[in-house]
């Protein structure tokens, strides 16, 4: 189960593929909400747990992040803080915080300057690459496994291999590659190109011990049922995961009142509903994220038991390329 604090819903970028949409809210979490949330969730904290700090762009709310970490550390031991950032915001205080207080940080970089700037732009339309690559290189000198996240869509899939190659040449050795499942323009041609690009990545890097690329290390084991996480928004609303945030049908409570137990039981029930007919004969169904996570199915397709077509296609391509 994941616990996440959404310290802000605000962002200084306007990425074309952002799953949170173009018209983001600008709310920031207050210290009161942090204090109340920690008290509300105190029985769910444990030694060695992972805690996500989310946004928007979380470093827009750096003072709140700092307060959150210090407050939790004063009450609980050995909590691992994990953050994903667009990499555009840096200062001496932020750098010190990242190096000393975070267990893991992921910076979003989609490849070289041209590829990255296709989708990851400031609100004025200017690309963010030059700032992000400078900050990421600085962090990479001090963090052993700085994680770089590449998001692929129909516009950048042609550059998937060259993007991976570029980032590795720049010294980044821990890469996470994911496809935008909400991409309305992804088509069969995109999938064919993805497969060709993945083959090139596999041929060049699968046996490299000094490089880790997550899509080359897929483990096909049976997924556990969804246990519903707790993602807390600045207003105190609680949702079970990042995909569900802001959708009223998935609201499971508020830290200033209580959990909605009937709603939680209702959502848990859907983790056990029968599979979509086409999924039942799939050889990798037991390890499929869309068999486990019915909420993301509902968000993308409108049906709990109907998986994302893009996600299903990519899963099968990954399996074909890496294991067949």
C-alpha atoms as a PDB file:
ATOM      1  CA  UNK A   1       0.000   0.000   0.000  1.00  0.00           C
ATOM      2  CA  UNK A   2       1.348   3.426  -0.936  1.00  0.00           C
ATOM      3  CA  UNK A   3       1.116   6.579   1.162  1.00  0.00           C
ATOM      4  CA  UNK A   4       1.630   9.840  -0.695  1.00  0.00           C
ATOM      5  CA  UNK A   5       1.482  13.488   0.285  1.00  0.00           C
ATOM      6  CA  UNK A   6       0.539  15.766  -2.618  1.00  0.00           C
ATOM      7  CA  UNK A   7       2.249  18.870  -1.256  1.00  0.00           C
ATOM      8  CA  UNK A   8       0.949  20.944  -4.171  1.00  0.00           C
ATOM      9  CA  UNK A   9      -1.180  20.554  -7.273  1.00  0.00           C
ATOM     10  CA  UNK A  10       0.614  23.484  -8.909  1.00  0.00           C
ATOM     11  CA  UNK A  11       3.218  23.056 -11.646  1.00  0.00           C
ATOM     12  CA  UNK A  12       5.546  25.429 -13.494  1.00  0.00           C
ATOM     13  CA  UNK A  13       5.492  23.315 -16.677  1.00  0.00           C
ATOM     14  CA  UNK A  14       2.733  22.593 -19.165  1.00  0.00           C
ATOM     15  CA  UNK A  15       3.693  19.185 -20.555  1.00  0.00           C
ATOM     16  CA  UNK A  16       1.632  18.055 -23.525  1.00  0.00           C
ATOM     17  CA  UNK A  17       1.039  14.570 -22.130  1.00  0.00           C
ATOM     18  CA  UNK A  18       0.458  15.389 -18.449  1.00  0.00           C
ATOM     19  CA  UNK A  19      -2.172  13.009 -17.068  1.00  0.00           C
ATOM     20  CA  UNK A  20      -3.291  15.721 -14.649  1.00  0.00           C
ATOM     21  CA  UNK A  21      -4.501  17.814 -17.591  1.00  0.00           C
ATOM     22  CA  UNK A  22      -3.766  21.352 -18.756  1.00  0.00           C
ATOM     23  CA  UNK A  23      -5.952  23.196 -16.241  1.00  0.00           C
ATOM     24  CA  UNK A  24      -4.232  22.255 -13.014  1.00  0.00           C
ATOM     25  CA  UNK A  25      -5.280  23.503  -9.629  1.00  0.00           C
ATOM     26  CA  UNK A  26      -2.781  25.609  -7.713  1.00  0.00           C
ATOM     27  CA  UNK A  27      -3.480  24.419  -4.168  1.00  0.00           C
ATOM     28  CA  UNK A  28      -0.645  23.993  -1.668  1.00  0.00           C
ATOM     29  CA  UNK A  29      -0.720  21.784   1.409  1.00  0.00           C
ATOM     30  CA  UNK A  30      -0.664  23.604   4.745  1.00  0.00           C
ATOM     31  CA  UNK A  31       1.278  22.670   7.866  1.00  0.00           C
ATOM     32  CA  UNK A  32      -2.061  22.056   9.575  1.00  0.00           C
ATOM     33  CA  UNK A  33      -2.977  19.490   6.905  1.00  0.00           C
ATOM     34  CA  UNK A  34       0.405  17.789   7.286  1.00  0.00           C
ATOM     35  CA  UNK A  35       0.051  17.581  11.068  1.00  0.00           C
ATOM     36  CA  UNK A  36      -3.494  16.256  10.812  1.00  0.00           C
ATOM     37  CA  UNK A  37      -2.522  13.748   8.104  1.00  0.00           C
ATOM     38  CA  UNK A  38       0.341  12.335  10.156  1.00  0.00           C
ATOM     39  CA  UNK A  39      -1.960  11.935  13.153  1.00  0.00           C
ATOM     40  CA  UNK A  40      -4.644  10.394  10.928  1.00  0.00           C
ATOM     41  CA  UNK A  41      -2.215   7.854   9.449  1.00  0.00           C
ATOM     42  CA  UNK A  42      -0.002   7.206  12.485  1.00  0.00           C
ATOM     43  CA  UNK A  43      -0.994   3.538  12.745  1.00  0.00           C
ATOM     44  CA  UNK A  44       0.131   2.940   9.154  1.00  0.00           C
ATOM     45  CA  UNK A  45       3.707   4.155   9.608  1.00  0.00           C
ATOM     46  CA  UNK A  46       6.325   1.446  10.081  1.00  0.00           C
ATOM     47  CA  UNK A  47      10.099   1.076  10.135  1.00  0.00           C
ATOM     48  CA  UNK A  48      11.551   1.131   6.621  1.00  0.00           C
ATOM     49  CA  UNK A  49       8.357   2.268   4.898  1.00  0.00           C
ATOM     50  CA  UNK A  50       8.399   4.213   1.636  1.00  0.00           C
ATOM     51  CA  UNK A  51       6.569   7.537   1.552  1.00  0.00           C
ATOM     52  CA  UNK A  52       5.903   9.370  -1.704  1.00  0.00           C
ATOM     53  CA  UNK A  53       6.015  13.151  -1.974  1.00  0.00           C
ATOM     54  CA  UNK A  54       3.971  14.145  -4.990  1.00  0.00           C
ATOM     55  CA  UNK A  55       2.719  17.072  -7.054  1.00  0.00           C
ATOM     56  CA  UNK A  56       2.189  19.026  -9.353  1.00  0.00           C
ATOM     57  CA  UNK A  57       5.820  19.917  -9.108  1.00  0.00           C
ATOM     58  CA  UNK A  58       6.641  19.161  -5.460  1.00  0.00           C
ATOM     59  CA  UNK A  59       9.654  21.488  -5.241  1.00  0.00           C
ATOM     60  CA  UNK A  60       7.358  24.468  -5.773  1.00  0.00           C
ATOM     61  CA  UNK A  61       6.303  23.632  -2.212  1.00  0.00           C
ATOM     62  CA  UNK A  62       9.797  23.017  -0.892  1.00  0.00           C
ATOM     63  CA  UNK A  63       9.218  24.634   2.519  1.00  0.00           C
ATOM     64  CA  UNK A  64       6.212  22.352   3.019  1.00  0.00           C
ATOM     65  CA  UNK A  65       8.231  19.311   1.888  1.00  0.00           C
ATOM     66  CA  UNK A  66      10.946  20.194   4.373  1.00  0.00           C
ATOM     67  CA  UNK A  67       8.382  20.602   7.153  1.00  0.00           C
ATOM     68  CA  UNK A  68       6.771  17.267   6.243  1.00  0.00           C
ATOM     69  CA  UNK A  69      10.055  15.356   6.413  1.00  0.00           C
ATOM     70  CA  UNK A  70      11.209  16.981   9.647  1.00  0.00           C
ATOM     71  CA  UNK A  71       7.836  16.408  11.316  1.00  0.00           C
ATOM     72  CA  UNK A  72       7.690  12.732  10.345  1.00  0.00           C
ATOM     73  CA  UNK A  73      11.327  12.149  11.316  1.00  0.00           C
ATOM     74  CA  UNK A  74      10.598  13.562  14.778  1.00  0.00           C
ATOM     75  CA  UNK A  75       7.866  10.948  15.287  1.00  0.00           C
ATOM     76  CA  UNK A  76       8.948   7.887  13.291  1.00  0.00           C
ATOM     77  CA  UNK A  77      12.257   6.259  12.395  1.00  0.00           C
ATOM     78  CA  UNK A  78      13.679   5.070   9.096  1.00  0.00           C
ATOM     79  CA  UNK A  79      11.080   6.431   6.664  1.00  0.00           C
ATOM     80  CA  UNK A  80      12.237   6.398   3.025  1.00  0.00           C
ATOM     81  CA  UNK A  81      11.151   9.525   1.134  1.00  0.00           C
ATOM     82  CA  UNK A  82      10.712   9.275  -2.626  1.00  0.00           C
ATOM     83  CA  UNK A  83      10.096  12.165  -5.030  1.00  0.00           C
ATOM     84  CA  UNK A  84       9.524  12.600  -8.755  1.00  0.00           C
ATOM     85  CA  UNK A  85      10.390  16.045 -10.109  1.00  0.00           C
ATOM     86  CA  UNK A  86      10.535  17.872 -13.417  1.00  0.00           C
ATOM     87  CA  UNK A  87      14.045  18.990 -12.458  1.00  0.00           C
ATOM     88  CA  UNK A  88      13.570  22.693 -13.106  1.00  0.00           C
ATOM     89  CA  UNK A  89      13.892  23.990  -9.541  1.00  0.00           C
ATOM     90  CA  UNK A  90      17.195  23.990  -7.668  1.00  0.00           C
ATOM     91  CA  UNK A  91      18.882  25.946  -4.887  1.00  0.00           C
ATOM     92  CA  UNK A  92      21.538  25.212  -2.269  1.00  0.00           C
ATOM     93  CA  UNK A  93      18.838  24.305   0.277  1.00  0.00           C
ATOM     94  CA  UNK A  94      17.001  22.050  -2.165  1.00  0.00           C
ATOM     95  CA  UNK A  95      20.228  20.339  -3.240  1.00  0.00           C
ATOM     96  CA  UNK A  96      21.187  19.658   0.389  1.00  0.00           C
ATOM     97  CA  UNK A  97      17.680  18.331   1.118  1.00  0.00           C
ATOM     98  CA  UNK A  98      17.751  15.975  -1.878  1.00  0.00           C
ATOM     99  CA  UNK A  99      21.168  14.543  -1.077  1.00  0.00           C
ATOM    100  CA  UNK A 100      20.686  14.216   2.683  1.00  0.00           C
ATOM    101  CA  UNK A 101      16.973  13.512   3.206  1.00  0.00           C
ATOM    102  CA  UNK A 102      15.624  11.646   0.182  1.00  0.00           C
ATOM    103  CA  UNK A 103      15.968   7.913  -0.307  1.00  0.00           C
ATOM    104  CA  UNK A 104      15.186   8.154  -4.019  1.00  0.00           C
ATOM    105  CA  UNK A 105      14.555  10.874  -6.563  1.00  0.00           C
ATOM    106  CA  UNK A 106      13.361  10.589 -10.147  1.00  0.00           C
ATOM    107  CA  UNK A 107      13.944  13.358 -12.691  1.00  0.00           C
ATOM    108  CA  UNK A 108      11.848  13.471 -15.853  1.00  0.00           C
ATOM    109  CA  UNK A 109      14.005  13.789 -18.982  1.00  0.00           C
ATOM    110  CA  UNK A 110      12.632  12.459 -22.254  1.00  0.00           C
ATOM    111  CA  UNK A 111      15.914  12.334 -24.172  1.00  0.00           C
ATOM    112  CA  UNK A 112      18.049  14.887 -25.986  1.00  0.00           C
ATOM    113  CA  UNK A 113      17.065  18.552 -26.254  1.00  0.00           C
ATOM    114  CA  UNK A 114      14.850  18.232 -29.334  1.00  0.00           C
ATOM    115  CA  UNK A 115      13.000  15.160 -28.055  1.00  0.00           C
ATOM    116  CA  UNK A 116      12.574  16.463 -24.503  1.00  0.00           C
ATOM    117  CA  UNK A 117      11.308  19.860 -25.607  1.00  0.00           C
ATOM    118  CA  UNK A 118       8.639  18.340 -27.853  1.00  0.00           C
ATOM    119  CA  UNK A 119       6.453  17.764 -24.806  1.00  0.00           C
ATOM    120  CA  UNK A 120       8.092  19.170 -21.677  1.00  0.00           C
ATOM    121  CA  UNK A 121       7.669  22.928 -21.916  1.00  0.00           C
ATOM    122  CA  UNK A 122       7.151  25.890 -19.645  1.00  0.00           C
ATOM    123  CA  UNK A 123       3.780  27.626 -19.718  1.00  0.00           C
ATOM    124  CA  UNK A 124       5.197  30.213 -22.138  1.00  0.00           C
ATOM    125  CA  UNK A 125       6.046  27.442 -24.616  1.00  0.00           C
ATOM    126  CA  UNK A 126       9.794  27.455 -23.980  1.00  0.00           C
ATOM    127  CA  UNK A 127      11.448  24.050 -23.648  1.00  0.00           C
ATOM    128  CA  UNK A 128      12.744  23.037 -20.215  1.00  0.00           C
ATOM    129  CA  UNK A 129      15.678  20.867 -21.328  1.00  0.00           C
ATOM    130  CA  UNK A 130      18.629  23.178 -20.653  1.00  0.00           C
ATOM    131  CA  UNK A 131      17.633  23.746 -17.027  1.00  0.00           C
ATOM    132  CA  UNK A 132      16.698  20.133 -16.341  1.00  0.00           C
ATOM    133  CA  UNK A 133      19.835  18.543 -17.803  1.00  0.00           C
ATOM    134  CA  UNK A 134      22.069  20.936 -15.838  1.00  0.00           C
ATOM    135  CA  UNK A 135      20.331  20.138 -12.542  1.00  0.00           C
ATOM    136  CA  UNK A 136      20.217  16.400 -13.251  1.00  0.00           C
ATOM    137  CA  UNK A 137      23.945  16.275 -14.011  1.00  0.00           C
ATOM    138  CA  UNK A 138      24.658  18.055 -10.732  1.00  0.00           C
ATOM    139  CA  UNK A 139      22.564  15.551  -8.778  1.00  0.00           C
ATOM    140  CA  UNK A 140      24.110  12.633 -10.655  1.00  0.00           C
ATOM    141  CA  UNK A 141      27.518  13.487  -9.182  1.00  0.00           C
ATOM    142  CA  UNK A 142      26.241  12.962  -5.647  1.00  0.00           C
ATOM    143  CA  UNK A 143      23.459  10.364  -5.944  1.00  0.00           C
ATOM    144  CA  UNK A 144      24.448   6.780  -6.728  1.00  0.00           C
ATOM    145  CA  UNK A 145      21.243   5.767  -8.501  1.00  0.00           C
ATOM    146  CA  UNK A 146      19.608   8.910  -9.789  1.00  0.00           C
ATOM    147  CA  UNK A 147      16.550   7.672 -11.650  1.00  0.00           C
ATOM    148  CA  UNK A 148      15.689   9.251 -15.000  1.00  0.00           C
ATOM    149  CA  UNK A 149      12.139   8.828 -16.273  1.00  0.00           C
ATOM    150  CA  UNK A 150      11.458   8.910 -20.017  1.00  0.00           C
ATOM    151  CA  UNK A 151       7.834   9.215 -21.095  1.00  0.00           C
ATOM    152  CA  UNK A 152       7.177   8.024 -24.635  1.00  0.00           C
ATOM    153  CA  UNK A 153       4.262   9.106 -26.821  1.00  0.00           C
ATOM    154  CA  UNK A 154       3.415   9.021 -30.527  1.00  0.00           C
ATOM    155  CA  UNK A 155       5.641  12.042 -31.187  1.00  0.00           C
ATOM    156  CA  UNK A 156       8.771  10.668 -29.523  1.00  0.00           C
ATOM    157  CA  UNK A 157       8.532   6.892 -29.986  1.00  0.00           C
ATOM    158  CA  UNK A 158      10.744   7.148 -33.095  1.00  0.00           C
ATOM    159  CA  UNK A 159      13.498   8.464 -30.814  1.00  0.00           C
ATOM    160  CA  UNK A 160      13.139   5.928 -27.996  1.00  0.00           C
ATOM    161  CA  UNK A 161      16.449   4.143 -28.618  1.00  0.00           C
ATOM    162  CA  UNK A 162      18.378   7.334 -29.389  1.00  0.00           C
ATOM    163  CA  UNK A 163      16.936   8.938 -26.230  1.00  0.00           C
ATOM    164  CA  UNK A 164      18.112   6.037 -24.073  1.00  0.00           C
ATOM    165  CA  UNK A 165      21.495   6.084 -25.815  1.00  0.00           C
ATOM    166  CA  UNK A 166      21.855   9.836 -25.299  1.00  0.00           C
ATOM    167  CA  UNK A 167      21.059   9.704 -21.577  1.00  0.00           C
ATOM    168  CA  UNK A 168      23.474   6.831 -20.965  1.00  0.00           C
ATOM    169  CA  UNK A 169      26.240   8.694 -22.794  1.00  0.00           C
ATOM    170  CA  UNK A 170      25.511  11.683 -20.557  1.00  0.00           C
ATOM    171  CA  UNK A 171      26.253   9.503 -17.527  1.00  0.00           C
ATOM    172  CA  UNK A 172      22.768   8.472 -16.398  1.00  0.00           C
ATOM    173  CA  UNK A 173      22.715   4.730 -15.751  1.00  0.00           C
ATOM    174  CA  UNK A 174      19.317   4.178 -14.104  1.00  0.00           C
ATOM    175  CA  UNK A 175      16.480   4.692 -16.584  1.00  0.00           C
ATOM    176  CA  UNK A 176      12.735   4.157 -16.373  1.00  0.00           C
ATOM    177  CA  UNK A 177      10.852   4.092 -19.687  1.00  0.00           C
ATOM    178  CA  UNK A 178       7.070   4.352 -19.838  1.00  0.00           C
ATOM    179  CA  UNK A 179       4.476   4.958 -22.529  1.00  0.00           C
ATOM    180  CA  UNK A 180       1.765   7.600 -22.170  1.00  0.00           C
ATOM    181  CA  UNK A 181      -1.341   5.440 -21.847  1.00  0.00           C
ATOM    182  CA  UNK A 182      -3.631   8.435 -22.343  1.00  0.00           C
ATOM    183  CA  UNK A 183      -2.140   9.246 -25.772  1.00  0.00           C
ATOM    184  CA  UNK A 184      -5.129   9.627 -28.101  1.00  0.00           C
ATOM    185  CA  UNK A 185      -2.884   9.595 -31.164  1.00  0.00           C
ATOM    186  CA  UNK A 186      -1.045   6.357 -30.410  1.00  0.00           C
ATOM    187  CA  UNK A 187      -1.810   3.916 -33.217  1.00  0.00           C
ATOM    188  CA  UNK A 188      -0.701   0.563 -34.641  1.00  0.00           C
ATOM    189  CA  UNK A 189       2.240   2.241 -36.375  1.00  0.00           C
ATOM    190  CA  UNK A 190       3.350   3.657 -33.013  1.00  0.00           C
ATOM    191  CA  UNK A 191       3.328   0.153 -31.556  1.00  0.00           C
ATOM    192  CA  UNK A 192       5.349  -1.259 -34.461  1.00  0.00           C
ATOM    193  CA  UNK A 193       7.918   1.496 -34.028  1.00  0.00           C
ATOM    194  CA  UNK A 194       7.992   0.886 -30.264  1.00  0.00           C
ATOM    195  CA  UNK A 195       8.799  -2.779 -30.853  1.00  0.00           C
ATOM    196  CA  UNK A 196      11.644  -1.960 -33.254  1.00  0.00           C
ATOM    197  CA  UNK A 197      13.059   0.594 -30.819  1.00  0.00           C
ATOM    198  CA  UNK A 198      12.804  -1.834 -27.894  1.00  0.00           C
ATOM    199  CA  UNK A 199      14.683  -4.488 -29.872  1.00  0.00           C
ATOM    200  CA  UNK A 200      17.511  -1.998 -30.436  1.00  0.00           C
ATOM    201  CA  UNK A 201      17.578  -1.099 -26.742  1.00  0.00           C
ATOM    202  CA  UNK A 202      17.616  -4.772 -25.770  1.00  0.00           C
ATOM    203  CA  UNK A 203      20.364  -5.682 -28.234  1.00  0.00           C
ATOM    204  CA  UNK A 204      22.599  -2.871 -27.017  1.00  0.00           C
ATOM    205  CA  UNK A 205      21.972  -2.795 -23.271  1.00  0.00           C
ATOM    206  CA  UNK A 206      20.395  -6.000 -21.954  1.00  0.00           C
ATOM    207  CA  UNK A 207      23.757  -7.485 -20.975  1.00  0.00           C
ATOM    208  CA  UNK A 208      25.290  -4.249 -19.670  1.00  0.00           C
ATOM    209  CA  UNK A 209      25.914  -4.621 -15.944  1.00  0.00           C
ATOM    210  CA  UNK A 210      26.673  -0.918 -15.511  1.00  0.00           C
ATOM    211  CA  UNK A 211      23.288   0.206 -16.868  1.00  0.00           C
ATOM    212  CA  UNK A 212      19.784  -0.448 -15.535  1.00  0.00           C
ATOM    213  CA  UNK A 213      16.757   0.073 -17.805  1.00  0.00           C
ATOM    214  CA  UNK A 214      13.524  -1.022 -16.179  1.00  0.00           C
ATOM    215  CA  UNK A 215      11.794  -2.282 -19.333  1.00  0.00           C
ATOM    216  CA  UNK A 216      14.644  -4.766 -19.817  1.00  0.00           C
ATOM    217  CA  UNK A 217      14.137  -6.177 -16.339  1.00  0.00           C
ATOM    218  CA  UNK A 218      10.468  -7.139 -16.323  1.00  0.00           C
ATOM    219  CA  UNK A 219       9.677  -9.982 -13.948  1.00  0.00           C
ATOM    220  CA  UNK A 220       6.562 -11.976 -14.723  1.00  0.00           C
ATOM    221  CA  UNK A 221       5.183 -13.004 -11.347  1.00  0.00           C
ATOM    222  CA  UNK A 222       1.622 -13.037 -10.116  1.00  0.00           C
ATOM    223  CA  UNK A 223       0.441  -9.608  -9.007  1.00  0.00           C
ATOM    224  CA  UNK A 224      -1.161  -9.137  -5.621  1.00  0.00           C
ATOM    225  CA  UNK A 225      -4.634  -7.659  -5.355  1.00  0.00           C
ATOM    226  CA  UNK A 226      -4.876  -3.890  -4.994  1.00  0.00           C
ATOM    227  CA  UNK A 227      -4.924  -2.936  -1.306  1.00  0.00           C
ATOM    228  CA  UNK A 228      -5.800   0.730  -1.914  1.00  0.00           C
ATOM    229  CA  UNK A 229      -3.188   3.297  -0.987  1.00  0.00           C
ATOM    230  CA  UNK A 230      -3.769   6.674   0.604  1.00  0.00           C
ATOM    231  CA  UNK A 231      -2.888   9.727  -1.474  1.00  0.00           C
ATOM    232  CA  UNK A 232      -3.597  12.915   0.451  1.00  0.00           C
ATOM    233  CA  UNK A 233      -4.329  16.160  -1.393  1.00  0.00           C
ATOM    234  CA  UNK A 234      -3.762  19.699  -0.082  1.00  0.00           C
ATOM    235  CA  UNK A 235      -7.423  19.934   0.991  1.00  0.00           C
ATOM    236  CA  UNK A 236      -7.157  16.681   2.948  1.00  0.00           C
ATOM    237  CA  UNK A 237      -9.079  14.524   0.490  1.00  0.00           C
ATOM    238  CA  UNK A 238      -7.854  10.932   0.268  1.00  0.00           C
ATOM    239  CA  UNK A 239      -7.675   8.824  -2.899  1.00  0.00           C
ATOM    240  CA  UNK A 240      -6.362   5.260  -3.338  1.00  0.00           C
ATOM    241  CA  UNK A 241      -3.677   6.010  -5.964  1.00  0.00           C
ATOM    242  CA  UNK A 242      -2.227   8.638  -8.303  1.00  0.00           C
ATOM    243  CA  UNK A 243      -4.441   7.589 -11.220  1.00  0.00           C
ATOM    244  CA  UNK A 244      -7.598   8.169  -9.193  1.00  0.00           C
ATOM    245  CA  UNK A 245      -6.757  11.567  -7.709  1.00  0.00           C
ATOM    246  CA  UNK A 246      -9.399  14.230  -8.298  1.00  0.00           C
ATOM    247  CA  UNK A 247     -12.072  11.779  -9.467  1.00  0.00           C
ATOM    248  CA  UNK A 248     -15.090  11.920  -7.159  1.00  0.00           C
ATOM    249  CA  UNK A 249     -15.980   8.259  -7.667  1.00  0.00           C
ATOM    250  CA  UNK A 250     -12.661   7.278  -6.069  1.00  0.00           C
ATOM    251  CA  UNK A 251     -12.718   9.679  -3.105  1.00  0.00           C
ATOM    252  CA  UNK A 252     -12.281   7.486  -0.011  1.00  0.00           C
ATOM    253  CA  UNK A 253     -12.288  10.072   2.763  1.00  0.00           C
ATOM    254  CA  UNK A 254     -10.762  13.231   4.192  1.00  0.00           C
ATOM    255  CA  UNK A 255      -8.211  13.532   6.965  1.00  0.00           C
ATOM    256  CA  UNK A 256     -10.364  16.165   8.712  1.00  0.00           C
ATOM    257  CA  UNK A 257     -13.300  13.760   8.976  1.00  0.00           C
ATOM    258  CA  UNK A 258     -12.905  10.019   8.353  1.00  0.00           C
ATOM    259  CA  UNK A 259     -12.342   7.255   5.847  1.00  0.00           C
ATOM    260  CA  UNK A 260     -15.305   6.205   3.732  1.00  0.00           C
ATOM    261  CA  UNK A 261     -15.168   2.494   4.564  1.00  0.00           C
ATOM    262  CA  UNK A 262     -18.166   1.512   2.381  1.00  0.00           C
ATOM    263  CA  UNK A 263     -16.541   3.240  -0.617  1.00  0.00           C
ATOM    264  CA  UNK A 264     -13.244   1.465   0.069  1.00  0.00           C
ATOM    265  CA  UNK A 265     -14.971  -1.916   0.252  1.00  0.00           C
ATOM    266  CA  UNK A 266     -16.832  -1.089  -2.958  1.00  0.00           C
ATOM    267  CA  UNK A 267     -13.542  -0.379  -4.755  1.00  0.00           C
ATOM    268  CA  UNK A 268     -11.818  -3.466  -3.337  1.00  0.00           C
ATOM    269  CA  UNK A 269     -14.659  -5.568  -4.689  1.00  0.00           C
ATOM    270  CA  UNK A 270     -13.736  -4.613  -8.232  1.00  0.00           C
ATOM    271  CA  UNK A 271     -10.265  -6.120  -7.923  1.00  0.00           C
ATOM    272  CA  UNK A 272     -12.009  -9.498  -8.042  1.00  0.00           C
ATOM    273  CA  UNK A 273     -14.415  -8.986 -10.939  1.00  0.00           C
ATOM    274  CA  UNK A 274     -14.054 -11.303 -13.971  1.00  0.00           C
ATOM    275  CA  UNK A 275     -11.483 -10.393 -16.578  1.00  0.00           C
ATOM    276  CA  UNK A 276     -12.321  -8.939 -19.950  1.00  0.00           C
ATOM    277  CA  UNK A 277     -12.976 -11.835 -22.345  1.00  0.00           C
ATOM    278  CA  UNK A 278      -9.819 -11.177 -24.381  1.00  0.00           C
ATOM    279  CA  UNK A 279      -7.684 -11.232 -21.225  1.00  0.00           C
ATOM    280  CA  UNK A 280      -8.717 -14.685 -20.054  1.00  0.00           C
ATOM    281  CA  UNK A 281      -6.537 -16.535 -22.554  1.00  0.00           C
ATOM    282  CA  UNK A 282      -3.546 -14.196 -22.286  1.00  0.00           C
ATOM    283  CA  UNK A 283      -0.373 -16.002 -21.215  1.00  0.00           C
ATOM    284  CA  UNK A 284       0.843 -13.093 -19.082  1.00  0.00           C
ATOM    285  CA  UNK A 285      -2.482 -12.200 -17.457  1.00  0.00           C
ATOM    286  CA  UNK A 286      -1.376 -13.216 -13.946  1.00  0.00           C
ATOM    287  CA  UNK A 287       1.469 -10.693 -14.019  1.00  0.00           C
ATOM    288  CA  UNK A 288      -0.447  -7.942 -15.809  1.00  0.00           C
ATOM    289  CA  UNK A 289      -0.833  -4.603 -14.059  1.00  0.00           C
ATOM    290  CA  UNK A 290      -4.245  -4.142 -15.664  1.00  0.00           C
ATOM    291  CA  UNK A 291      -5.521  -7.401 -14.221  1.00  0.00           C
ATOM    292  CA  UNK A 292      -4.431  -6.176 -10.789  1.00  0.00           C
ATOM    293  CA  UNK A 293      -5.262  -2.465 -11.043  1.00  0.00           C
ATOM    294  CA  UNK A 294      -8.897  -2.100 -11.991  1.00  0.00           C
ATOM    295  CA  UNK A 295      -8.904   1.593 -11.098  1.00  0.00           C
ATOM    296  CA  UNK A 296      -6.542   2.579 -13.903  1.00  0.00           C
ATOM    297  CA  UNK A 297      -8.690   0.526 -16.281  1.00  0.00           C
ATOM    298  CA  UNK A 298     -11.741   2.549 -15.232  1.00  0.00           C
ATOM    299  CA  UNK A 299      -9.870   5.836 -15.606  1.00  0.00           C
ATOM    300  CA  UNK A 300      -8.658   5.029 -19.133  1.00  0.00           C
ATOM    301  CA  UNK A 301     -11.401   2.870 -20.663  1.00  0.00           C
ATOM    302  CA  UNK A 302     -14.405   3.572 -18.453  1.00  0.00           C
ATOM    303  CA  UNK A 303     -14.661  -0.093 -17.402  1.00  0.00           C
ATOM    304  CA  UNK A 304     -13.054  -1.818 -14.430  1.00  0.00           C
ATOM    305  CA  UNK A 305     -12.373  -5.058 -16.304  1.00  0.00           C
ATOM    306  CA  UNK A 306     -11.314  -3.558 -19.638  1.00  0.00           C
ATOM    307  CA  UNK A 307      -7.570  -2.782 -19.822  1.00  0.00           C
ATOM    308  CA  UNK A 308      -5.898   0.099 -21.586  1.00  0.00           C
ATOM    309  CA  UNK A 309      -5.352  -0.898 -25.209  1.00  0.00           C
ATOM    310  CA  UNK A 310      -1.998   0.880 -25.249  1.00  0.00           C
ATOM    311  CA  UNK A 311      -0.916  -0.719 -21.987  1.00  0.00           C
ATOM    312  CA  UNK A 312      -2.007  -4.178 -23.090  1.00  0.00           C
ATOM    313  CA  UNK A 313      -0.202  -3.840 -26.419  1.00  0.00           C
ATOM    314  CA  UNK A 314       3.012  -2.596 -24.797  1.00  0.00           C
ATOM    315  CA  UNK A 315       2.959  -5.384 -22.189  1.00  0.00           C
ATOM    316  CA  UNK A 316       2.701  -8.007 -24.904  1.00  0.00           C
ATOM    317  CA  UNK A 317       5.423  -6.402 -27.024  1.00  0.00           C
ATOM    318  CA  UNK A 318       7.742  -6.282 -24.010  1.00  0.00           C
ATOM    319  CA  UNK A 319       7.133  -9.964 -23.361  1.00  0.00           C
ATOM    320  CA  UNK A 320       7.667 -10.916 -27.007  1.00  0.00           C
ATOM    321  CA  UNK A 321      10.916  -8.996 -27.345  1.00  0.00           C
ATOM    322  CA  UNK A 322      12.469  -9.985 -24.035  1.00  0.00           C
ATOM    323  CA  UNK A 323      11.293 -13.543 -23.466  1.00  0.00           C
ATOM    324  CA  UNK A 324      10.322 -15.168 -26.757  1.00  0.00           C
END
